[in-house]
GROMACS .gro file of C-alpha atoms in nm:
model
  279
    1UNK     CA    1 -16.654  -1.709  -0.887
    2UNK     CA    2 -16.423  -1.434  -0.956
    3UNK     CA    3 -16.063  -1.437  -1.095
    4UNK     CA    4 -15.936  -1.367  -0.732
    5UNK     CA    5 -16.088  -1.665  -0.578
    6UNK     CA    6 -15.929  -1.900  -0.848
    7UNK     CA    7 -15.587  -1.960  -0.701
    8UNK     CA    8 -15.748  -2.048  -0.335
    9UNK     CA    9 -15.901  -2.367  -0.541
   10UNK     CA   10 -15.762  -2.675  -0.381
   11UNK     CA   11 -15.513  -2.829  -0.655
   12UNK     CA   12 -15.584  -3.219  -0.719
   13UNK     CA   13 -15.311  -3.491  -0.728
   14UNK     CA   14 -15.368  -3.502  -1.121
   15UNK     CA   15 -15.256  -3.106  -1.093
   16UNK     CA   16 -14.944  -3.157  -0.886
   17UNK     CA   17 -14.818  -3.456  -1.078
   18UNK     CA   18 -14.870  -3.262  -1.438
   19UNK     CA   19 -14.658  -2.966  -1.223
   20UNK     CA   20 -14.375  -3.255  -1.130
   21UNK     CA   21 -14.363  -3.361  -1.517
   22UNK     CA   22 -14.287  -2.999  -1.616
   23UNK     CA   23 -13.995  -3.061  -1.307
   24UNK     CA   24 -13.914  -3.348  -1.460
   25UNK     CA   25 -13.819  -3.231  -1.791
   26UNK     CA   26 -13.641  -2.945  -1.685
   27UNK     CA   27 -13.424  -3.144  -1.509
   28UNK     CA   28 -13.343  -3.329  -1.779
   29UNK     CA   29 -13.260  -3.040  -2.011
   30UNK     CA   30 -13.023  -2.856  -1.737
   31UNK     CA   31 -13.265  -2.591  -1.677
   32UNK     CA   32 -13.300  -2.724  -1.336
   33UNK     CA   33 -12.976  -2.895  -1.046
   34UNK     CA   34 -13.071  -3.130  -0.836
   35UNK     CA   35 -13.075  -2.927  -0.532
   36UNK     CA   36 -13.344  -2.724  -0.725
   37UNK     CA   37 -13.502  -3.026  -0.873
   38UNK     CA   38 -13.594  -3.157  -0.501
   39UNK     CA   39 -13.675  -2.828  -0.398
   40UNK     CA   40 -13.970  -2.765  -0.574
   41UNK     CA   41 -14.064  -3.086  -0.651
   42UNK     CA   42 -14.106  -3.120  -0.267
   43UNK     CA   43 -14.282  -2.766  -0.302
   44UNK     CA   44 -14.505  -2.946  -0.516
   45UNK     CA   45 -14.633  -3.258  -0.376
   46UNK     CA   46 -14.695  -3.012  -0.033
   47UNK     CA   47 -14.916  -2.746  -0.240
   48UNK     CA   48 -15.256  -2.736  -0.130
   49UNK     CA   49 -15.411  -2.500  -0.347
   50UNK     CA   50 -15.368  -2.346  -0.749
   51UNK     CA   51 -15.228  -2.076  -0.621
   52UNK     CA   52 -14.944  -2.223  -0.436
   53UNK     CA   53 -14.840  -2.426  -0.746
   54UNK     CA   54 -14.852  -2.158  -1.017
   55UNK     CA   55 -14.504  -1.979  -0.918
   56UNK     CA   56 -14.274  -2.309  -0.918
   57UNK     CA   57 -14.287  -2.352  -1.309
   58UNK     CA   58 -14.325  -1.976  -1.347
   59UNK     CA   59 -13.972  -1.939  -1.496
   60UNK     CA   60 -13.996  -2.280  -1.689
   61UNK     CA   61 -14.045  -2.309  -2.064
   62UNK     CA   62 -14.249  -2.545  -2.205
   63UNK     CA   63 -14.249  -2.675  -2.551
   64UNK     CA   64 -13.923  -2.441  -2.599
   65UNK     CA   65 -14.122  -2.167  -2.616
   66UNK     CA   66 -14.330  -2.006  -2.344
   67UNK     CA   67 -14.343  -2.082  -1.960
   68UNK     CA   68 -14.640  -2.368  -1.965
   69UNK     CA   69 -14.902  -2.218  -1.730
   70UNK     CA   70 -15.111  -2.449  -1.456
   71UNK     CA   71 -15.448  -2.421  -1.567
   72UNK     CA   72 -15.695  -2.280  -1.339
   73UNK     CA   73 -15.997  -2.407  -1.539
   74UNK     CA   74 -16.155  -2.721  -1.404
   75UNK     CA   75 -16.119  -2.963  -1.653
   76UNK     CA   76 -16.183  -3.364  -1.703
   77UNK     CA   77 -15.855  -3.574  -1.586
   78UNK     CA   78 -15.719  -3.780  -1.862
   79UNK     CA   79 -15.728  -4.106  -1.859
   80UNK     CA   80 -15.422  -4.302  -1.806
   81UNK     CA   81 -15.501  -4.624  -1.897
   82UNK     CA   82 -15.320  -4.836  -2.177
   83UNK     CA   83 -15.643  -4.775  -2.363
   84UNK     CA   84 -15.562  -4.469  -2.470
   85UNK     CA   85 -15.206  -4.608  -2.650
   86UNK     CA   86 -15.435  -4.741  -2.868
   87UNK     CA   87 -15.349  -4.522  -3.211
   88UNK     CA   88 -15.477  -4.660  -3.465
   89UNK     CA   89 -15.272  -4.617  -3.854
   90UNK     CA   90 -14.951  -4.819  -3.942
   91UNK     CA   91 -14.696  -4.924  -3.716
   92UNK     CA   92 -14.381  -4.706  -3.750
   93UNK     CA   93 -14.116  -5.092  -3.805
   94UNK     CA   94 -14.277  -5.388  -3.904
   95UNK     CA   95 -14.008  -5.601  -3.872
   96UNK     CA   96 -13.627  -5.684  -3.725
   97UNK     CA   97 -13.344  -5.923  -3.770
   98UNK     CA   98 -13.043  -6.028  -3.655
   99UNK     CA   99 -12.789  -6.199  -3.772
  100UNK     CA  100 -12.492  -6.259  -3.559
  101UNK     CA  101 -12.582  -5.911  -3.438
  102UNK     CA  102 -12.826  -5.754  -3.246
  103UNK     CA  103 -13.200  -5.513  -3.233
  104UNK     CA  104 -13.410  -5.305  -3.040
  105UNK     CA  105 -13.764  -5.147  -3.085
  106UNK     CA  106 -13.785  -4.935  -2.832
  107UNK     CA  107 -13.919  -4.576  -2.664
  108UNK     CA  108 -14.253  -4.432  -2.846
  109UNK     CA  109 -14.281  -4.618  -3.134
  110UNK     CA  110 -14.599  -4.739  -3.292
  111UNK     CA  111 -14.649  -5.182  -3.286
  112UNK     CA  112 -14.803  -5.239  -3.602
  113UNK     CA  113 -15.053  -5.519  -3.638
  114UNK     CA  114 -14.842  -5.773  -3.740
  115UNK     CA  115 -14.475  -5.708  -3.629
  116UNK     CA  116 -14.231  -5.997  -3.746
  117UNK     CA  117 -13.844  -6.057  -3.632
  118UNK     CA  118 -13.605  -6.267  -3.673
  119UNK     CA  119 -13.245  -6.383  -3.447
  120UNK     CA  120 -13.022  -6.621  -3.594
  121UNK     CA  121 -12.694  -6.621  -3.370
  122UNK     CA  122 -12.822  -6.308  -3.228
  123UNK     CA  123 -13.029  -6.130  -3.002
  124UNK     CA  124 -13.313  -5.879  -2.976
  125UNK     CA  125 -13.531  -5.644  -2.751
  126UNK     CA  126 -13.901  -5.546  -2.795
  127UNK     CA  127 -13.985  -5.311  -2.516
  128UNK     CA  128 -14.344  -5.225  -2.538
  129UNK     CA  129 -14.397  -5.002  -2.236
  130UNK     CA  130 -14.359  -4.657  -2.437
  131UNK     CA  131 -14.509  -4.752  -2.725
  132UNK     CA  132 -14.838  -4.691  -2.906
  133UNK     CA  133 -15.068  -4.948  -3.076
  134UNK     CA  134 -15.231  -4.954  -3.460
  135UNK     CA  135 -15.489  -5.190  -3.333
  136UNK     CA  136 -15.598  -5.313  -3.019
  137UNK     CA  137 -15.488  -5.719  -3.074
  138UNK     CA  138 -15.152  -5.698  -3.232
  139UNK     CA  139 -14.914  -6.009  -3.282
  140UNK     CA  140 -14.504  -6.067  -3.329
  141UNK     CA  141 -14.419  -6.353  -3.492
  142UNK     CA  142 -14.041  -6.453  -3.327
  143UNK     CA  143 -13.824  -6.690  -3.494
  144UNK     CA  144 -13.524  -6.773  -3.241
  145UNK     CA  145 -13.240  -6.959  -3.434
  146UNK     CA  146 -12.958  -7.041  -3.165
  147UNK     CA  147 -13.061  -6.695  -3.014
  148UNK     CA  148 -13.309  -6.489  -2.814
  149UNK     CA  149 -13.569  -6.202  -2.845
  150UNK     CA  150 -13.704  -6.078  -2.497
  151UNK     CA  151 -14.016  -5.912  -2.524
  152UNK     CA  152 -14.073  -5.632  -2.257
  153UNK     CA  153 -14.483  -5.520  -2.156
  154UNK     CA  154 -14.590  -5.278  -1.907
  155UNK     CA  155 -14.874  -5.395  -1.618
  156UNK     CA  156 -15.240  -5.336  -1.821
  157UNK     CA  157 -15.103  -5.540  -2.123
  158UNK     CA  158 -15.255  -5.865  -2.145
  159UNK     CA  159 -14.988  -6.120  -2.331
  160UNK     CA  160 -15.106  -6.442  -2.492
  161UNK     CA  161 -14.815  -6.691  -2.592
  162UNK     CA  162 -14.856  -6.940  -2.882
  163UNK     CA  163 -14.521  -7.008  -3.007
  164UNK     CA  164 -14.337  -7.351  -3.020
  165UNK     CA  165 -13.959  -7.475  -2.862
  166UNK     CA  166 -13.720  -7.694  -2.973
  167UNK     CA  167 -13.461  -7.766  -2.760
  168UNK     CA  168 -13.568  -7.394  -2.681
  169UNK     CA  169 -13.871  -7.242  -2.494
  170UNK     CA  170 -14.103  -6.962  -2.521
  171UNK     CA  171 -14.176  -6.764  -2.148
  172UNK     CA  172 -14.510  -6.843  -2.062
  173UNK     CA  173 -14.514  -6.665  -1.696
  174UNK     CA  174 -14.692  -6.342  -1.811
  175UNK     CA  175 -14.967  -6.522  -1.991
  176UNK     CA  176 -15.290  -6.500  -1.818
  177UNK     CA  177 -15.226  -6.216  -1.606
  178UNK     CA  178 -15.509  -5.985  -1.685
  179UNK     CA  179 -15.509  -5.655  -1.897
  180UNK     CA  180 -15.697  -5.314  -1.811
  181UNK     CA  181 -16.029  -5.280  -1.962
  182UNK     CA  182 -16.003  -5.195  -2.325
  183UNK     CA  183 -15.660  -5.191  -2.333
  184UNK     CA  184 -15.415  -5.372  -2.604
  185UNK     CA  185 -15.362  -5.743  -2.659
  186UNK     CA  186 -15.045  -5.878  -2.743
  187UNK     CA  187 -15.022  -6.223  -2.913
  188UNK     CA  188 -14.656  -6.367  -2.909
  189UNK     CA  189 -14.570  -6.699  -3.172
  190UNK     CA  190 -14.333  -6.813  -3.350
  191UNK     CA  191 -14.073  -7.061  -3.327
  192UNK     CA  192 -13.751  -7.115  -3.144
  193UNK     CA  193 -13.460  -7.333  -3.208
  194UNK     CA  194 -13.174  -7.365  -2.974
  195UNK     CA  195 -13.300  -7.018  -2.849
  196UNK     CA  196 -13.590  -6.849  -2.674
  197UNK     CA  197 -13.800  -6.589  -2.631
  198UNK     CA  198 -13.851  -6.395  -2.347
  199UNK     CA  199 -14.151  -6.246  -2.194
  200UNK     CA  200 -14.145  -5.984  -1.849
  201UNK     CA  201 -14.342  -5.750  -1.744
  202UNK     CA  202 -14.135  -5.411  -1.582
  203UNK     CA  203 -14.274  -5.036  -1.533
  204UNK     CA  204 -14.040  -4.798  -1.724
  205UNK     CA  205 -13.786  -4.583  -1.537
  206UNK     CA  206 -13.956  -4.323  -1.490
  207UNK     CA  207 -14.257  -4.443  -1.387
  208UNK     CA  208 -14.065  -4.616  -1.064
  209UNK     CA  209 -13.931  -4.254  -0.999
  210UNK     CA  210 -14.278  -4.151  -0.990
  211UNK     CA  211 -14.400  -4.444  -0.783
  212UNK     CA  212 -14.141  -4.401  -0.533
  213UNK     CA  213 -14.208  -4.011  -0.498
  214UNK     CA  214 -14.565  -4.119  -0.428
  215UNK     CA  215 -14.430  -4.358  -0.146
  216UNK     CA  216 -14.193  -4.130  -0.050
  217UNK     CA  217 -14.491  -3.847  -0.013
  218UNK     CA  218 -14.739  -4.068   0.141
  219UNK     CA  219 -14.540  -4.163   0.436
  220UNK     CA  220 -14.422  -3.815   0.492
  221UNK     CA  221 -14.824  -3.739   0.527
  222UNK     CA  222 -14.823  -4.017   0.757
  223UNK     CA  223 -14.568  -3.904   0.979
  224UNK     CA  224 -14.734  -3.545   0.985
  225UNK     CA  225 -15.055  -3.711   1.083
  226UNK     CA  226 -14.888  -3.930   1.370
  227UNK     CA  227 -14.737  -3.584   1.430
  228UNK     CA  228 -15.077  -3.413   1.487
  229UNK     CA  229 -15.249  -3.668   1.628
  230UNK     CA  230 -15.370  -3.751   1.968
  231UNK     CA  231 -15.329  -4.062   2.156
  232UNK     CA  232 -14.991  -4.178   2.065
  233UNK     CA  233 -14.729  -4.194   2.330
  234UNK     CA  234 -14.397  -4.124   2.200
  235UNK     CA  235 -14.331  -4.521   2.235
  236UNK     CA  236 -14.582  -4.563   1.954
  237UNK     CA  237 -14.426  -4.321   1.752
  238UNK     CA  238 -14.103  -4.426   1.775
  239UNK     CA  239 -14.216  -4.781   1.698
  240UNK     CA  240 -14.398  -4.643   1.404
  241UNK     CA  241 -14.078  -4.442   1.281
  242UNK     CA  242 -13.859  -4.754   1.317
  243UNK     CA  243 -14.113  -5.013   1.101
  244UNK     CA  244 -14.114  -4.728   0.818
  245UNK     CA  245 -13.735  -4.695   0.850
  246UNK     CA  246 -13.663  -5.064   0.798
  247UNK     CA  247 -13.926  -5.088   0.521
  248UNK     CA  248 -13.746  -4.787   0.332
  249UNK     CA  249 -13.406  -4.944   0.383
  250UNK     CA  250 -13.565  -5.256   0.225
  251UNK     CA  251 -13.744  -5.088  -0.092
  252UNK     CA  252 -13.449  -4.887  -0.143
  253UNK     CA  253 -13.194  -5.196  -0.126
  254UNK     CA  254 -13.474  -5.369  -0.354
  255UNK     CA  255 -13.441  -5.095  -0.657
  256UNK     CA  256 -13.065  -5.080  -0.596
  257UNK     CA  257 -13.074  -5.429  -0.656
  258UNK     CA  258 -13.315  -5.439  -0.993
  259UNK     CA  259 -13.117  -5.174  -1.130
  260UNK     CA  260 -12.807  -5.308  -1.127
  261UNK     CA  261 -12.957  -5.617  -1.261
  262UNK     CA  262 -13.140  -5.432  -1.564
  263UNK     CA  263 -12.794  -5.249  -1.610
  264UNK     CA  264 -12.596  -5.625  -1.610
  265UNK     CA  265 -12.829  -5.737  -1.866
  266UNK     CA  266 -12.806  -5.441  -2.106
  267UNK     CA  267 -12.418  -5.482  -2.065
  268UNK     CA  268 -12.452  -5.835  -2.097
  269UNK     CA  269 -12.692  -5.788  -2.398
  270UNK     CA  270 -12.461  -5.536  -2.568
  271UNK     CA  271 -12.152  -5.737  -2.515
  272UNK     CA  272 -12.317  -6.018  -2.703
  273UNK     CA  273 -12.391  -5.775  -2.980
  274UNK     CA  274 -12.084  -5.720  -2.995
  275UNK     CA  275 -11.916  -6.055  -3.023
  276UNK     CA  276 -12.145  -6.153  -3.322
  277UNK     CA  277 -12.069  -5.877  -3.490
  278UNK     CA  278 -11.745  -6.013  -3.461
  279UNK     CA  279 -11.768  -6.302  -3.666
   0.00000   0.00000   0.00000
């Protein structure tokens, strides 16, 4: 095949979403508005082939350095699964406490083996969905004193709760749910007093962006197809147009709703820091 042919190669979803993330960031660093942002990244998901995707991160640097070229070379897709979080090493904080105060692990961070915290009058957050693992079975050991730890994992973590209430409880509705193959195994004990310890299971931000550009993309495609198609009477298509509507009304009203919930609780959370660093 000669270099010519290359950019008529039909691009692959794995190719248009590594093209969004290189979007993605530049939005985030002001090299890109918003009204660019959508732009291309609707240029993107609508590219067909390598050579329709090349020219939209053209004038985009990556790693601060050079513009970050699509690859033209076939090569094997990545996995994505939670296997590959699997590090290996030490973890980067073995342990936490609070004491009429409040902590967070959170972001990419590495769980060690054995992670151990502690919340007397207090409160803390252990939000597992960007981090990496040492092993693949790691355990925290929470001790809940007349306060809380929540313990955030992403879908493909299995969870498997062994810790003991008094007049307190440990969240038991994530246990059981089944992980991906090979990935990690997180073991939650401990002990909790007047407190508790929280267990839910929540995609990270940007990962319901990405989900919801998918959506967004996929119904577009249908609409193009009802567009195309032959045998629908406009009735149909209206019909069609409406269901979508109201089901877009609904998933948007649904995010509205869990963000302004997520945001309560971190104001909530941080007010409570506050107060018992208070006294």
């Amino acid at each position: 095949m000669t270099d010519d042919a290359v950019p008529e190669l039909r691009a692959s979803d794995a190719d248009r979403e590594r093209v969004a993330e290189v979007l993605r960031d530049a939005l985030a660093e002001g090299r890109l508005d918003m009204e660019e942002f959508e732009e291309r990244l609707e240029a993107t998901y609508k590219a067909r082939t390598y050579g329709e995707l090349t020219p939209i991160t053209r004038d985009l640097p990556g790693d601060g350095v050079a513009a970050p070229p699509i690859s033209l070379v076939k090569e094997p897709v990545q996995s994505g699964s939670r296997a590959g979080r699997i590090v290996g090493g030490e973890g980067s904080s073995s342990w936490a406490v609070a004491v009429m105060s409040g902590f967070q692990r959170k972001g990419r961070w590495t769980v060690p083996k054995v992670f151990n915290c502690f919340a007397f009058w207090g409160g803390g957050e252990i939000d597992l969905r960007e981090a990496n693992f040492a092993d693949r079975e790691v355990e925290i050991n929470c001790v809940a004193i007349m306060g809380g730890v929540n313990v955030i994992v992403p879908p493909g973590v299995e969870v498997v709760v062994r810790g003991i209430g008094i007049m307190g409880g440990f969240d038991h509705r994530e246990e059981g749910v089944p992980g991906e193959p090979g990935g990690p195994r997180v073991i939650v004990k401990g002990f909790a007093f007047w407190g508790g310890v929280g267990i839910e299971r929540k995609v990270t931000r940007e990962e319901r962006r990405r989900l919801k550009e998918e959506r967004r993309q996929e119904k577009l495609d249908r609409r193009a197809g009802h567009a195309l198609g032959e045998g629908f009477s406009d009735h149909h298509r209206m019909l069609e147009e409406h269901r979508e509507w109201r089901r877009d009304l609904h998933d948007e009203r649904r995010q509205r709703h869990d963000e302004r919930r997520e945001r309560h609780r971190e104001r909530r959370e941080e007010r409570d820091r506050r107060r018992y660093r208070d006294y």
